[in-house]
Amino acid sequence: MKIKYQIVCLCFLFAVSWASTVHAKLHIVAATSDLGDLAKEIGKDKVEVTTIAKPTEDPHFVDAKPGFIMKLNKADILIEGGLQLEMAWLPSLVLSARNQKILPGNSGYVVASSPGIQILEVPSAVTRAAGDLHPYGNPHFMLDPLNGKIVASHICDQLCQIDETNCNDYRDNLKNFIQRLDQKLPEWQKMMEPFRGTKIVAYHKTFPYFAKRFNLNIVGELEPKPGIPPSPSHLNTLIPMMKNEGVKLILIEQFRERKIPEFVSERTGAKVVILPIMVGGQKEVQDYIALFDYTINQIVTALKTKS
């Protein structure tokens, strides 16, 4: 009887241990939903992903709730965009979390703007003069789908470093994601090709990477500098320029106010197009590839209307 009891106990302990191993997931915290979606694409059922910034809010200015400190405390990996995109809200959360694994330089810290990303608009001198939000270059690189491939590879490498057992699965997931993205890119480029060189204005310097990839020509922004609200003097210069250049569209993110873009639209004839910039920003945008499907369809539809 005693032997049977011991055998039952051993079997129970083995089952508990096995179940714990099978169901243990890596906890990933991503600063934004686009980074979080790539983590889900690569990690699949091996990871549990939490994102901090809502997809409908300005990633420069996020309501960093104290509840995220607990998530960061338990995180195995933190993924941030870098280039000081999250400077106003993420560092204080990370310090409060007291989690060595996700501090810069440690195995659980991933910066998406790592080597491989060609950063645009890098200033000759680092400055936040007059409130400029892009002191190290433009941080909105995820709006180029090819940069999404690079970031996905970074995430895969980090997952393999921390969880070697499942590395082959992560590599397979990465390969599948890249194949799907590569299949979509020619389709997107074909849709945008008739509008090559089209002159547009944006609210904020959010779209340079997108414009470069799909051959749009951004000739100005409603903001005089990134993060500086549009001023009467700036608009008085911008509006005549837009008329002279024949600007077709004004691109704004869905979290921007509408009054000033509509004011400029009325005086220039340029059409306002409201776009999500992260996964989940619209109900149709449930993953990274859908973000480009939606954005390109919105832009193409608007330009066809203007033609």
XYZ file of C-alpha atoms in Angstrom:
307
model
C 0.000 0.000 0.000
C 2.829 2.352 0.926
C 4.597 1.654 -2.372
C 1.396 2.321 -4.331
C 0.932 5.574 -2.445
C 4.477 6.661 -3.268
C 3.983 5.789 -6.932
C 0.757 7.795 -7.053
C 2.497 10.772 -5.431
C 5.389 10.587 -7.876
C 3.003 10.405 -10.821
C 1.086 13.380 -9.484
C 4.246 15.446 -9.003
C 5.446 14.536 -12.490
C 2.095 15.538 -13.985
C 2.105 18.860 -12.164
C 5.677 19.541 -13.223
C 4.934 18.598 -16.836
C 1.806 20.735 -16.947
C 3.682 23.676 -15.494
C 6.386 23.350 -18.128
C 3.922 22.946 -20.990
C 1.767 25.898 -20.028
C 4.489 28.295 -18.906
C 4.521 31.289 -21.227
C 7.004 34.073 -21.644
C 5.518 37.353 -20.465
C 6.154 40.149 -22.951
C 5.292 43.799 -22.450
C 5.319 45.919 -25.606
C 5.246 49.694 -25.559
C 2.869 49.872 -28.534
C 0.348 47.576 -30.181
C 2.281 47.228 -33.445
C 5.282 45.880 -31.524
C 2.942 43.724 -29.462
C 1.386 42.258 -32.582
C 4.791 41.253 -33.957
C 5.583 39.591 -30.622
C 2.345 37.598 -30.934
C 3.166 36.691 -34.545
C 6.527 35.239 -33.532
C 5.667 33.840 -30.103
C 2.183 32.514 -30.878
C 0.980 30.291 -28.003
C 4.371 30.408 -26.272
C 3.940 34.030 -25.151
C 1.543 36.267 -23.307
C 1.673 39.845 -24.608
C 0.594 43.054 -22.886
C 0.728 46.435 -24.619
C 0.890 49.742 -22.793
C -0.040 52.465 -25.284
C -3.601 52.312 -26.541
C -3.698 52.125 -30.346
C -5.905 55.220 -30.416
C -3.610 57.505 -28.422
C -0.500 59.472 -29.288
C 2.475 57.187 -28.517
C 4.488 60.241 -27.504
C 2.020 60.992 -24.695
C 0.587 57.887 -23.041
C -1.521 57.629 -19.906
C 0.922 55.389 -18.031
C -1.290 53.806 -15.401
C 0.281 52.317 -12.238
C -1.229 48.926 -13.084
C 1.401 48.506 -15.781
C 4.125 48.458 -13.130
C 2.988 44.996 -12.003
C 2.978 43.761 -15.614
C 6.518 45.058 -16.090
C 7.600 43.512 -12.802
C 6.591 40.069 -14.086
C 7.808 40.585 -17.661
C 10.462 38.384 -19.237
C 10.839 40.789 -22.158
C 10.142 44.488 -22.711
C 9.939 45.750 -26.301
C 10.110 49.476 -26.919
C 10.400 51.486 -30.101
C 13.326 53.608 -29.016
C 14.530 56.959 -30.375
C 12.843 58.457 -27.292
C 9.344 57.772 -28.628
C 8.343 56.572 -25.141
C 10.623 58.890 -23.163
C 7.777 60.825 -21.517
C 6.173 57.795 -19.871
C 8.009 54.445 -20.108
C 11.259 54.965 -18.123
C 9.439 55.836 -14.901
C 7.293 52.698 -15.190
C 10.334 50.493 -15.803
C 12.239 51.915 -12.838
C 9.219 51.466 -10.577
C 8.823 47.847 -11.721
C 12.218 46.856 -10.225
C 12.781 44.114 -12.791
C 16.456 43.677 -13.683
C 15.656 41.479 -16.686
C 14.071 44.312 -18.668
C 16.600 47.039 -17.929
C 18.726 48.315 -20.858
C 21.605 45.971 -21.590
C 19.936 42.884 -20.138
C 18.458 39.886 -21.937
C 14.844 40.966 -21.589
C 15.264 44.408 -23.114
C 14.519 44.837 -26.838
C 14.783 48.137 -28.710
C 12.986 47.931 -32.039
C 15.129 50.689 -33.577
C 18.208 48.470 -33.307
C 20.754 48.064 -36.147
C 19.124 47.309 -39.476
C 16.563 50.106 -39.321
C 17.537 53.074 -41.497
C 16.501 56.011 -39.332
C 15.186 59.055 -41.189
C 15.519 62.729 -40.251
C 18.448 62.276 -37.875
C 19.450 65.793 -36.763
C 23.035 66.995 -36.928
C 22.815 67.930 -33.240
C 20.717 66.246 -30.539
C 18.274 68.785 -29.149
C 14.765 69.187 -27.808
C 14.782 72.883 -28.650
C 11.270 74.349 -28.614
C 9.855 70.959 -27.625
C 10.939 68.902 -30.631
C 9.795 65.295 -30.003
C 12.275 63.715 -32.451
C 15.734 64.586 -31.074
C 17.376 61.352 -32.331
C 15.534 61.009 -35.622
C 12.055 59.974 -36.648
C 10.705 57.140 -34.424
C 7.722 56.185 -36.604
C 9.661 53.580 -38.586
C 7.053 50.848 -38.115
C 5.001 52.476 -40.889
C 7.406 50.967 -43.408
C 6.461 47.270 -43.686
C 10.054 46.291 -44.458
C 11.062 47.682 -41.083
C 8.410 45.430 -39.579
C 10.334 42.459 -40.976
C 13.539 43.680 -39.329
C 11.838 44.238 -35.974
C 10.191 40.806 -36.135
C 13.647 39.286 -36.656
C 14.985 41.167 -33.602
C 12.110 39.838 -31.507
C 12.690 36.294 -32.772
C 16.397 36.471 -31.881
C 15.578 37.638 -28.369
C 12.984 34.917 -27.853
C 15.495 32.301 -28.989
C 18.086 33.680 -26.581
C 15.721 33.420 -23.629
C 13.836 30.272 -24.663
C 16.163 28.044 -26.693
C 13.822 25.059 -26.379
C 11.210 26.681 -28.615
C 13.603 28.491 -30.946
C 12.685 26.393 -33.983
C 9.026 27.296 -33.517
C 9.897 30.977 -33.292
C 12.000 30.729 -36.464
C 9.149 28.991 -38.296
C 6.686 31.668 -37.167
C 9.057 34.398 -38.333
C 9.443 32.724 -41.722
C 5.668 32.476 -42.100
C 5.169 36.127 -41.145
C 7.825 37.346 -43.587
C 6.340 35.237 -46.393
C 2.899 36.762 -45.835
C 4.336 40.280 -45.715
C 6.397 39.687 -48.857
C 3.278 38.490 -50.684
C 1.390 41.671 -49.779
C 4.118 44.208 -50.602
C 3.841 43.984 -54.438
C 0.051 44.320 -54.123
C 0.402 47.486 -52.040
C 3.022 48.944 -54.366
C 0.833 48.275 -57.409
C -2.085 50.077 -55.751
C 0.079 53.094 -54.918
C 2.046 53.291 -58.189
C -0.493 55.470 -60.095
C -0.046 58.117 -57.394
C 3.758 58.139 -57.355
C 5.082 61.559 -56.362
C 1.712 62.847 -55.130
C 2.245 65.821 -52.833
C 0.752 65.547 -49.376
C 0.851 67.316 -46.023
C 0.653 65.596 -42.635
C -0.261 66.845 -39.192
C 2.864 65.449 -37.522
C 6.038 63.852 -38.891
C 4.432 60.430 -38.581
C 4.481 59.319 -42.217
C 7.993 59.818 -43.726
C 8.776 56.079 -43.656
C 5.444 55.225 -45.260
C 5.869 57.976 -47.849
C 9.376 56.852 -48.762
C 8.323 53.225 -49.172
C 5.281 54.059 -51.319
C 6.667 57.073 -53.201
C 4.550 59.886 -51.796
C 6.009 63.381 -51.452
C 5.465 65.021 -48.056
C 5.929 68.767 -48.568
C 5.031 69.974 -45.068
C 3.304 69.430 -41.737
C 0.636 71.341 -39.866
C 2.975 71.334 -36.861
C 5.929 73.723 -37.233
C 8.025 71.156 -35.309
C 7.143 67.676 -34.015
C 4.975 68.196 -30.947
C 4.510 71.956 -31.416
C 0.842 72.872 -32.077
C 0.035 74.544 -35.401
C 0.378 78.306 -35.109
C -1.344 81.051 -37.155
C 1.989 82.249 -38.522
C 2.964 78.737 -39.629
C -0.424 78.113 -41.276
C -0.239 81.472 -43.052
C 2.926 80.204 -44.723
C 1.750 76.624 -45.214
C -1.605 77.303 -46.894
C -0.267 79.351 -49.859
C 2.496 76.784 -50.348
C -0.070 73.959 -50.463
C -2.073 75.819 -53.106
C 1.013 76.473 -55.218
C 2.235 72.868 -54.925
C -1.161 71.306 -55.610
C -1.238 69.268 -52.406
C -3.887 66.544 -52.643
C -4.151 65.120 -49.126
C -3.741 66.017 -45.470
C -2.884 62.884 -43.466
C -3.765 62.924 -39.781
C -3.771 60.276 -37.075
C -7.119 59.375 -35.535
C -6.174 60.877 -32.164
C -5.596 64.376 -33.607
C -8.033 67.247 -33.301
C -10.000 67.890 -36.506
C -10.605 71.650 -36.449
C -7.273 72.832 -37.857
C -6.988 70.137 -40.566
C -10.522 70.963 -41.743
C -9.684 74.685 -41.703
C -6.657 74.059 -43.930
C -8.648 71.699 -46.155
C -11.321 74.326 -46.788
C -8.697 76.835 -47.904
C -6.588 74.512 -50.051
C -8.919 71.851 -51.428
C -6.722 69.095 -49.983
C -8.714 66.169 -48.615
C -8.308 65.162 -44.962
C -7.583 61.443 -44.518
C -7.751 60.057 -40.973
C -5.498 57.051 -40.438
C -4.618 54.589 -37.668
C -0.905 54.287 -37.025
C -0.967 51.191 -34.830
C -2.654 47.803 -34.776
C -6.138 48.139 -33.311
C -6.488 51.793 -34.282
C -9.550 50.816 -36.326
C -11.732 47.739 -35.926
C -10.561 46.519 -39.351
C -6.922 46.711 -38.273
C -6.414 43.599 -36.163
C -2.812 42.850 -37.154
C 0.271 44.482 -38.654
C -0.491 43.464 -42.246
C -4.079 44.715 -41.928
C -2.673 48.094 -40.847
C -1.207 48.566 -44.330
C -4.231 47.087 -46.083
C -6.434 49.667 -44.392
C -4.058 52.631 -44.718
C -3.360 52.079 -48.411
C -7.034 51.544 -49.222
C -7.931 54.799 -47.468
C -5.244 56.773 -49.297
C -5.988 55.259 -52.716
C -9.726 55.852 -52.310
C -9.121 59.485 -51.345
C -6.757 60.089 -54.271
C -9.143 58.496 -56.762
C -11.853 60.824 -55.478
C -9.545 63.816 -55.979
C -8.537 62.766 -59.520
